Amino acid sequence: MPNVDSVKVAVRVRPFSQREKDAGSRCVISMNSNSTSIYDPRNPGHMKTFTFDLAYWSHSGFLKDENGTFISAGSNSYAGQREVFRDLGQGVLESAWQGYNATLLAYGQTGSGKSYSMIGYGANRGLVPSVCEELFKAIQSQEKNKQYQITFSMLEIYNEQVIDLLSKTRKPGGLKIREDQHQGFYVDGLKLVPCDNYAQIERLMDQGNKMRTTATTTMNASSSRSHMVVTIQFKQIFLDEAITKQSVINLVDLAGSERQKSSGSEKDRLKEGTRVNLSLTTLGNVISALAEAATGKKVLHIPYRDSVLTKLLQSALGGNSKTIMIAAVSPADICYEETLSTLRYAERTKKIRNKAVVNASPAEKLIRELKAENNKLLSRLAGLGSTGRSIADETPELRLLAESEGQMRSTQAAWEARLEEARQEWEKQYAAVTQERRMMETFPYLLNINEDPQLSWVLKHFIQDGTCDVGQSTSNAIILRGLGILDKHATFTNADGKVTLTPRDMCKVVVNGVPITGKTKLQHLDRVILGSNSAYLYVGPPAERTEEDLSRYDYDFFQSELAAAEGFSVDKLGAAGSGEGRADPSVLAAFHDYIKLMPLVAEANQMSQELKKELKFELKVKNLALSDSRGHDLQKEITVKVTHATTNQVWVWSKAKFINRKFLMEELYQRFLEGENTDVNQDSDPFWDPVEVVHVGSAHVWLQALAYRMKLEEQAELLNSEGLEEAVVLINLSPCSSDGRLFGEDDMVVDPLELLGRRVDFQIHVAECLGVKWLRDAVGRGIQIGYTVYDLPRSLYTKPIWKNVNPKIEETVHFSALNASYEFLNYLQKNALIVDLWGLQEGCVEMDYSLDGLLLTSEGTVVVDNPKALTASSAGLDTGNKVTELYRKLLQMEQETELLREVNRALREENVLLQDKLKKWDTGHHEKKKSESPTKTIKMMKQPLGETEEMCSHRTSCDAEFAKALKIFYQNMNVVRQQFLQLKHSRPPVGEVFTIFYKVFASLSIRGHFSKEFCPSFRNLKLEVSELEVHRITGWVWLGYNWFLILEFSRRFAQDQRYCQDLQTVCSPTCRFEH
């Protein structure tokens, strides 16, 4: 009877990586028994909880013992490699001993710790070596009436090609997958190595890792995108019972399960072209189909045959196997999306049900029974010999017996021969390892560093005395094959105990993050990068070596060092620290993406150069705040700018699109290396894209003036994603009547709520664009200006203008809010108009600058603030009455709020008087205490009731005067803004600047207590700024910006009748305007 079991699922969370520690990452994972919870770093209250068979907390609570093994630091919650093997590895072995097939899958994003769980590191051995060693230990303790045969194989699947990691030769196109009626899918030509002890398997794994490292470098492949499968065939022969049991143990380290944003991949015309993700995608489809089938849903097809990986794992998923999956997750907030995706994947997997059976063969038992029966026949047929016929002719059973025994003897002899051959090969490899260890103690050498920690420190290239050429040529002392490495790439010189490195002409060599062009002396633990991304750690002569831990020099260290040398860091990325002094998670995620994409961009540039595609790839940081109408500092995004060297055409690719194209580029480049034809049509070329419109820059034009019916003439800078100026746009926002008549000063309103429920008209006039760098950098380019207003379904664009650096645009659009809502007025007060500069290129499709698809009034104006009203039949209410009632309630709320403000002002005034009296009392009390004895009791005097009532009744009634002053204030605001713009483009003397400021404030005509407080503060500020000796134009801009803030503060504070006190604080002598 088959044993029906669900797939056993465990989840394990690793410690922070060094990069995550440096970035101040926060843990978003918690575990309680078998439950795993994850909370959203942007919304900590939003938590999801999953329940699995096992949950391993390996994030904290551990220390390293004298052997280098991580053990619990007294906390029972920590799960090390031993605990994982006890629960999972022992389960695999128990299934194998019983005759079941067993499969262990490790799933997770790149760097989540799945390879650490499977292979391990140093003294912390993973599941694969532990399972192999414990299997041989158990064999040694078994009874002598049993025989055991173990074969070991190791393969890698990359880009749907199967690579034998134990074979010294690589077959072009990889090994083929065949199907047998009894055996199922298998790899044709895969090397199966017999083993009789664990030391042999350990050496085979080292050999496989070397082959894997060499293959990833030669093929320009990423090990994180490949699957590694270790297969152990375990056969038990029971001599007494004449029965055999055969188990197949598959230990699979799956490729990284990076989650790509759909917004990037969906827009790529070649999104289905790459095969590198096919196996992992198909595996997900198989698991989803099996999970649905387990819940009772009807599933017509399970796509096992759609990929190489799922063919080989068919028995492990829904078939004849006992299967375990360990899901490795990262604890960091910057990996939240990938971690959540992994947990959901694991949750689906645990629903799959397998039907495992014992793989026992009774053939030998039947042969033994047949042999006993034939012995009886021999005695009965002994008289047949005199007839001249042979016994064999009379007994076909005896012929069958003889043939079976002959086959068993030949099979056993073949096994012994294969085992002896494996022993001899192992002895040769052991001698090579011994020789390598002696050379490590004598010569300096290069130690490879790989993105996959399991493949780092695998290859060693020794620098012997004299000169050692490095490159792809077989005549070199050190033969390296990789992207961007030439036949004669560089020369190492080892003389007098010193090692120098000299790159050849036009060959890329980087030392400690800095490119070198001449002879450079190397120091112990220098970081060397040859070509595009072949990274090595230089280990100096024995005399220079120290006890320093080399593990810190990992792949992340190399890439971070390169980024630092280029001036890129979390601080430069604009990481505004939170209250806890740490960077925002979105900034950390962007930094993580940037570091990850750096080597990929370098490789893409090298492939473009060798394939003569003339494309240059650059990483750019896109600040999404540029597209937010409120100017909030939203998350940042990494994009890739692509430029054609000859035509100067530009494209901007998302991260997902670039990664997809990068895999396609690798396929094309591999064909180039193998000498195949690389000519492809444009539609299939990963380096080609049709010419497109490019977003060049954005500007924020604040709409607050329209809420008060004030005209705004703005000269806004259009900034690119890096915050650099691309152009200056002149744009006017003008309130007007329905017939287009512009409003004047008399039409201004003091409170925007006066416009509630009324028709609001305004015009947006794009006058001109000055100094457009996009047009200056190349010929044959044009521009369009675009913007979106409130609830319009699409953006509006100006007409295209070509080949003019300072184009006159002069386009006006009239907008109408027929029944201004509270939301629309709030939008005008708090939001900005996003003005986008779009770059046109020859051959691209221009933006639609018509008004098609927009709702227009009878006068031809564009309707905004047009909410979809509910019909009476669907809503059951009169919409007009409902809106009127809503406005009435809003007005009532405003009145109640104003009343509360009056009470608040009175309380503040009372508070000031009480504080003054408290200070006077405290001073008198202090002086009195000095003159009196310490033991004398001091009695507090109560404030007379009459005085309290007088303070409570004190009110300042200056609303009318304040309204007039506020109106004049807004009338002069445009003048102030123009003064600041003039200051930005000139270098006036200090005295002239303050004269301008003083005139501006004097023109506001704000009288009373404000002027008394303003004048001395202004004098103090003038003295302080004079001491700063402002000489740079940026200083004047910053100074003007702060004075603008003072104006804004004065308006807001005046609404609470307490602007005098607050403005005095802003302008106090302790306030420093740093440049």
PDB file of C-alpha atoms in Angstrom, residues 313-399:
ATOM      1  CA  LEU A 313      11.393  16.225  -9.781  1.00  0.00           C
ATOM      2  CA  GLN A 314       8.200  14.609 -11.019  1.00  0.00           C
ATOM      3  CA  SER A 315       8.367  11.791  -8.488  1.00  0.00           C
ATOM      4  CA  ALA A 316       9.172  14.258  -5.691  1.00  0.00           C
ATOM      5  CA  LEU A 317       6.045  16.332  -6.279  1.00  0.00           C
ATOM      6  CA  GLY A 318       2.861  14.303  -6.134  1.00  0.00           C
ATOM      7  CA  GLY A 319       4.639  11.036  -6.928  1.00  0.00           C
ATOM      8  CA  ASN A 320       6.643   8.228  -5.374  1.00  0.00           C
ATOM      9  CA  SER A 321       8.708  10.105  -2.823  1.00  0.00           C
ATOM     10  CA  LYS A 322       8.732  11.469   0.685  1.00  0.00           C
ATOM     11  CA  THR A 323       9.453  15.141   0.205  1.00  0.00           C
ATOM     12  CA  ILE A 324      10.660  17.900   2.526  1.00  0.00           C
ATOM     13  CA  MET A 325      11.028  21.581   1.636  1.00  0.00           C
ATOM     14  CA  ILE A 326      12.972  24.106   3.682  1.00  0.00           C
ATOM     15  CA  ALA A 327      12.073  27.714   2.904  1.00  0.00           C
ATOM     16  CA  ALA A 328      14.907  30.104   3.756  1.00  0.00           C
ATOM     17  CA  VAL A 329      13.930  33.721   4.399  1.00  0.00           C
ATOM     18  CA  SER A 330      15.704  36.981   5.118  1.00  0.00           C
ATOM     19  CA  PRO A 331      14.756  38.877   8.303  1.00  0.00           C
ATOM     20  CA  ALA A 332      15.498  42.358   6.896  1.00  0.00           C
ATOM     21  CA  ASP A 333      12.848  44.968   6.214  1.00  0.00           C
ATOM     22  CA  ILE A 334      14.385  45.702   2.809  1.00  0.00           C
ATOM     23  CA  CYS A 335      13.564  42.117   1.736  1.00  0.00           C
ATOM     24  CA  TYR A 336       9.963  42.204   2.944  1.00  0.00           C
ATOM     25  CA  GLU A 337       8.337  41.592  -0.457  1.00  0.00           C
ATOM     26  CA  GLU A 338      10.593  38.633  -1.317  1.00  0.00           C
ATOM     27  CA  THR A 339      10.213  37.098   2.142  1.00  0.00           C
ATOM     28  CA  LEU A 340       6.428  37.353   2.022  1.00  0.00           C
ATOM     29  CA  SER A 341       6.438  35.763  -1.435  1.00  0.00           C
ATOM     30  CA  THR A 342       8.559  32.860  -0.148  1.00  0.00           C
ATOM     31  CA  LEU A 343       6.210  32.223   2.780  1.00  0.00           C
ATOM     32  CA  ARG A 344       3.193  32.166   0.471  1.00  0.00           C
ATOM     33  CA  TYR A 345       5.014  29.751  -1.848  1.00  0.00           C
ATOM     34  CA  ALA A 346       5.779  27.448   1.067  1.00  0.00           C
ATOM     35  CA  GLU A 347       2.168  27.585   2.213  1.00  0.00           C
ATOM     36  CA  ARG A 348       1.022  26.263  -1.162  1.00  0.00           C
ATOM     37  CA  THR A 349       3.672  23.541  -1.166  1.00  0.00           C
ATOM     38  CA  LYS A 350       2.538  22.021   2.138  1.00  0.00           C
ATOM     39  CA  LYS A 351      -0.834  21.155   0.560  1.00  0.00           C
ATOM     40  CA  ILE A 352       0.763  18.703  -1.930  1.00  0.00           C
ATOM     41  CA  ARG A 353       0.233  15.009  -1.162  1.00  0.00           C
ATOM     42  CA  ASN A 354       2.654  12.286  -2.313  1.00  0.00           C
ATOM     43  CA  LYS A 355       2.146   8.542  -2.596  1.00  0.00           C
ATOM     44  CA  ALA A 356       5.421   6.871  -1.632  1.00  0.00           C
ATOM     45  CA  VAL A 357       6.007   3.120  -1.942  1.00  0.00           C
ATOM     46  CA  VAL A 358       8.852   0.865  -0.795  1.00  0.00           C
ATOM     47  CA  ASN A 359      11.145   0.092  -3.716  1.00  0.00           C
ATOM     48  CA  ALA A 360      11.809  -3.587  -2.867  1.00  0.00           C
ATOM     49  CA  SER A 361      12.781  -6.189  -5.462  1.00  0.00           C
ATOM     50  CA  PRO A 362      12.022  -9.894  -4.632  1.00  0.00           C
ATOM     51  CA  ALA A 363      13.825 -11.161  -7.736  1.00  0.00           C
ATOM     52  CA  GLU A 364      16.709 -12.724  -5.801  1.00  0.00           C
ATOM     53  CA  LYS A 365      14.277 -14.507  -3.470  1.00  0.00           C
ATOM     54  CA  LEU A 366      12.406 -15.993  -6.441  1.00  0.00           C
ATOM     55  CA  ILE A 367      15.708 -17.166  -7.948  1.00  0.00           C
ATOM     56  CA  ARG A 368      16.639 -18.922  -4.681  1.00  0.00           C
ATOM     57  CA  GLU A 369      13.301 -20.719  -4.492  1.00  0.00           C
ATOM     58  CA  LEU A 370      13.665 -21.700  -8.135  1.00  0.00           C
ATOM     59  CA  LYS A 371      17.140 -23.079  -7.435  1.00  0.00           C
ATOM     60  CA  ALA A 372      15.842 -25.298  -4.622  1.00  0.00           C
ATOM     61  CA  GLU A 373      13.072 -26.624  -6.848  1.00  0.00           C
ATOM     62  CA  ASN A 374      15.543 -27.432  -9.604  1.00  0.00           C
ATOM     63  CA  ASN A 375      17.753 -29.354  -7.190  1.00  0.00           C
ATOM     64  CA  LYS A 376      14.838 -31.698  -6.622  1.00  0.00           C
ATOM     65  CA  LEU A 377      14.393 -32.085 -10.363  1.00  0.00           C
ATOM     66  CA  LEU A 378      18.056 -32.978 -10.767  1.00  0.00           C
ATOM     67  CA  SER A 379      17.700 -36.075  -8.614  1.00  0.00           C
ATOM     68  CA  ARG A 380      14.547 -37.186 -10.393  1.00  0.00           C
ATOM     69  CA  LEU A 381      16.004 -36.690 -13.856  1.00  0.00           C
ATOM     70  CA  ALA A 382      19.402 -38.278 -13.165  1.00  0.00           C
ATOM     71  CA  GLY A 383      18.538 -41.277 -15.396  1.00  0.00           C
ATOM     72  CA  LEU A 384      18.202 -39.118 -18.433  1.00  0.00           C
ATOM     73  CA  GLY A 385      21.966 -38.931 -18.882  1.00  0.00           C
ATOM     74  CA  SER A 386      22.158 -42.393 -20.610  1.00  0.00           C
ATOM     75  CA  THR A 387      19.938 -41.189 -23.460  1.00  0.00           C
ATOM     76  CA  GLY A 388      22.631 -38.881 -24.689  1.00  0.00           C
ATOM     77  CA  ARG A 389      20.695 -35.699 -24.137  1.00  0.00           C
ATOM     78  CA  SER A 390      22.073 -32.994 -21.828  1.00  0.00           C
ATOM     79  CA  ILE A 391      20.337 -32.131 -18.619  1.00  0.00           C
ATOM     80  CA  ALA A 392      20.209 -28.563 -19.637  1.00  0.00           C
ATOM     81  CA  ASP A 393      18.239 -29.525 -22.726  1.00  0.00           C
ATOM     82  CA  GLU A 394      15.627 -31.235 -20.586  1.00  0.00           C
ATOM     83  CA  THR A 395      15.357 -28.517 -17.889  1.00  0.00           C
ATOM     84  CA  PRO A 396      14.870 -24.936 -19.177  1.00  0.00           C
ATOM     85  CA  GLU A 397      14.595 -23.868 -15.549  1.00  0.00           C
ATOM     86  CA  LEU A 398      18.230 -24.822 -15.031  1.00  0.00           C
ATOM     87  CA  ARG A 399      19.257 -22.640 -17.972  1.00  0.00           C
TER      88      ARG A 399
END
